[in-house]
XYZ file of C-alpha atoms in Angstrom:
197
model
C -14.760 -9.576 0.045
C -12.265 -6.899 -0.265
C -12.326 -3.935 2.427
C -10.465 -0.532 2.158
C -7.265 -0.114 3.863
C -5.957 3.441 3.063
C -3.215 5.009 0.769
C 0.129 3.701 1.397
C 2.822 6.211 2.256
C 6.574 6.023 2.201
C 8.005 6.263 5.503
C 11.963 6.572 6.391
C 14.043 7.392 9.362
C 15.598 10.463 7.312
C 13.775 12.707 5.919
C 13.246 12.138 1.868
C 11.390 13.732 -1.142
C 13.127 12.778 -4.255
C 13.511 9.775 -6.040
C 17.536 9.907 -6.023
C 17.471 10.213 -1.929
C 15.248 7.055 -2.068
C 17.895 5.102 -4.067
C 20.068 5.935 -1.458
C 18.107 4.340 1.477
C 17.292 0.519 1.833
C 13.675 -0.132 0.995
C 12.024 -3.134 1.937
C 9.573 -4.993 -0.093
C 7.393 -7.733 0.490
C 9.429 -11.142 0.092
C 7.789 -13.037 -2.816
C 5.884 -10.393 -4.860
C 6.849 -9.986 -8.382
C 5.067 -7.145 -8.741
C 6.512 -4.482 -6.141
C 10.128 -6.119 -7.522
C 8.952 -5.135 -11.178
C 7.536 -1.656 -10.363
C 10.823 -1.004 -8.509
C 12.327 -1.847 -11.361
C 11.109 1.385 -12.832
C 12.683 3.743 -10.268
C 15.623 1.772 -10.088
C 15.501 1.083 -6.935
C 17.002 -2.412 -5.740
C 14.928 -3.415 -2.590
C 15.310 -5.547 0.372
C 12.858 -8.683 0.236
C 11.843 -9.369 3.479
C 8.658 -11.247 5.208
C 6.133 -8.795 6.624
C 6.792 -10.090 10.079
C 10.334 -9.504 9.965
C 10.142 -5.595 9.274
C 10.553 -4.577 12.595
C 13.203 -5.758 13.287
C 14.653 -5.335 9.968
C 13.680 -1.158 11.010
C 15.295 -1.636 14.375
C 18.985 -3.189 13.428
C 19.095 -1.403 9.863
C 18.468 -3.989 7.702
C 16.005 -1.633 6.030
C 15.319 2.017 6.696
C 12.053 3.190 4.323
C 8.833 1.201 4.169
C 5.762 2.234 2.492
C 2.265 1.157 4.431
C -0.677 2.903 5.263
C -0.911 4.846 8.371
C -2.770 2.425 10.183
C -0.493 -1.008 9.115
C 2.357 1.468 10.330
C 0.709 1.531 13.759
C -0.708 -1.886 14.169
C 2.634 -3.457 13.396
C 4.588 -0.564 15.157
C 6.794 -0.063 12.406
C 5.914 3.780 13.383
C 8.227 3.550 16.371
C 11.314 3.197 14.228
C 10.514 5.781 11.290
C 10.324 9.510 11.978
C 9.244 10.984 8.596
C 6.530 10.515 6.233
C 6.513 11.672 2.805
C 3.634 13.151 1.073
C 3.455 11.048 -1.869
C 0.447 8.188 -1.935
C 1.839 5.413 -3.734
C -0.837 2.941 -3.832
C -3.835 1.938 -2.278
C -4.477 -0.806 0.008
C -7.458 -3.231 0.171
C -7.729 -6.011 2.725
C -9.130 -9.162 1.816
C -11.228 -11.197 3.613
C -11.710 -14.615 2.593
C -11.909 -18.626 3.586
C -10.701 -21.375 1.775
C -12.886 -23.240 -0.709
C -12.582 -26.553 0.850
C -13.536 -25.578 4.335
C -16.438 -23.603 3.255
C -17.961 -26.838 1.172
C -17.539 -28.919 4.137
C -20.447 -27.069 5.972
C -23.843 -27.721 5.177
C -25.787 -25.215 2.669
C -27.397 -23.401 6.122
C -24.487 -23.100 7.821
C -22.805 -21.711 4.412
C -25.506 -19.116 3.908
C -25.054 -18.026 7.239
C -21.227 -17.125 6.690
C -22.117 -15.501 3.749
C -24.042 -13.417 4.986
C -21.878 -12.838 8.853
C -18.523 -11.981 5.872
C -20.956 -9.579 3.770
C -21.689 -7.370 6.905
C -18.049 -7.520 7.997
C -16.598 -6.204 4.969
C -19.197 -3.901 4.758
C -18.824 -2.502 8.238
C -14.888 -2.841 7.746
C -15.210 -0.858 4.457
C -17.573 1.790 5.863
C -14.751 2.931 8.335
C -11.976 2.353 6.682
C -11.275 6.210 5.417
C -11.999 7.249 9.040
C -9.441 5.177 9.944
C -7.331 6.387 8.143
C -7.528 9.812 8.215
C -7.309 8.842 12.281
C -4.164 6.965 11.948
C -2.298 9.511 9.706
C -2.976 11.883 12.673
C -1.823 10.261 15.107
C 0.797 9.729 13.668
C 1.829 13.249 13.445
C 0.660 13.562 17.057
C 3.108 10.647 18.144
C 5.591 13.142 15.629
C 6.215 11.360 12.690
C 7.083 14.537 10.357
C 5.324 14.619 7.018
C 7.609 16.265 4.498
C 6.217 16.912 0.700
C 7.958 16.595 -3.019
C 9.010 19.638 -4.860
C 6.771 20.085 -8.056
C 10.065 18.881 -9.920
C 10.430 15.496 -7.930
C 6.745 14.897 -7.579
C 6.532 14.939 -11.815
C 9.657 12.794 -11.126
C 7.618 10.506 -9.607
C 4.372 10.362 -11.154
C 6.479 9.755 -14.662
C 8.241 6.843 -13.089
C 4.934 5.238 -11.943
C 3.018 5.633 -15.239
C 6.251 3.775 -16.424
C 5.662 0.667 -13.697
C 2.578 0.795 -14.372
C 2.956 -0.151 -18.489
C 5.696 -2.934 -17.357
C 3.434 -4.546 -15.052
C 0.833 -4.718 -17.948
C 3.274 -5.300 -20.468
C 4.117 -8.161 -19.036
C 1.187 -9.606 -18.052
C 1.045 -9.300 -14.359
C -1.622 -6.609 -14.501
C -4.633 -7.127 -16.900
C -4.429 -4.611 -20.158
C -8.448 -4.717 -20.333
C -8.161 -3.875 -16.471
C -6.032 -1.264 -16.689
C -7.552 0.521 -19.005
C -10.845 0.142 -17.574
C -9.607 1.656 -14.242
C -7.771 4.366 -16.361
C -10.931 5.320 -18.157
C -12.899 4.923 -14.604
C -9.973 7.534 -12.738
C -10.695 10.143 -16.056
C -14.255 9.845 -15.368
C -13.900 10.690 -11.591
C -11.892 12.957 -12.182
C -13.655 15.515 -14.976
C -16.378 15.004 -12.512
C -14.601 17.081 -10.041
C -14.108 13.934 -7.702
């Protein structure tokens, strides 16, 4: 099942809003995803690949400067201890997946598989249900530990948004992101939001 995780912000040790003081910092990515490399790509924005358990201490000897993770990855891996600002700017969101291998699941017999399906089913359900909370929790306490939040001018945030749309068409243009997907989700976004969602 898939669970909620949050918005995922970028967060720096200096403070930035624009697109042009991002290019200046070093950003890491995750090491062996195509697509983050592709939609960086679009701001032109050359990355540092680096496993998710080397960020740390990629943050602490300035390897990298900037990540972008939800609040509450920022805490639980305490990459918050080596960024002090935040920007403003939700740049994707986050789901967590919970899931067990094929092979192990068909080696239990059909009670004991019922069983997990059911046990997973509540725990993504329960994970899901307080997953904004979370969130919403973790962002401030962040600010309470004092990460500083700082927010794009109206210029750099269409700056933005027109750079996304962009890495958003590669990554369907070249097939890493379904067309019929995308557009679903884009029709699905226009519906929530004439709605007043």
């Amino acid at each position: 099942g898939l669970a909620e995780v949050g918005f995922a912000y970028p967060m720096s040790q200096k403070p930035v809003t624009s697109v042009a003081a991002i290019r200046q910092t070093k950003v890491w990515t995750p090491d062996n995803d195509p697509g983050s490399l592709r939609a960086f790509e679009a701001f032109r924005i050359s990355p540092i690949p680096l496993p998710i358990v080397d960020v740390l201490a990629g943050l602490q000897t300035g390897l990298i400067d900037s990540v972008t993770s939800p609040p509450i990855g920022a805490i639980i891996l305490q990459w918050h201890t080596q960024v002090a600002y935040g920007l403003e700017l939700p740049l994707m969101y986050v789901y967590g997946t919970f899931a067990m291998t094929e092979r192990a699941f068909k080696k239990m017999p059909a009670a004991h598989q019922a069983i997990v399906m059911e046990e997973m089913q509540q725990a993504v359900a329960k994970a899901d249900k307080s997953a904004r909370q979370d969130h919403n929790d973790a962002k401030s306490a962040l600010t309470q530990q004092g990460m500083q939040w700082v927010k794009p001018s109206k210029a750099e945030l269409e700056e933005w948004v027109s750079l996304a749309n962009i890495a958003s068409e590669k990554l369907v243009a070249t097939g890493y992101v379904s067309a019929d997907l995308y557009k679903q989700v884009l029709e699905l976004l226009a519906q929530f939001r004439a709605s007043g969602g």
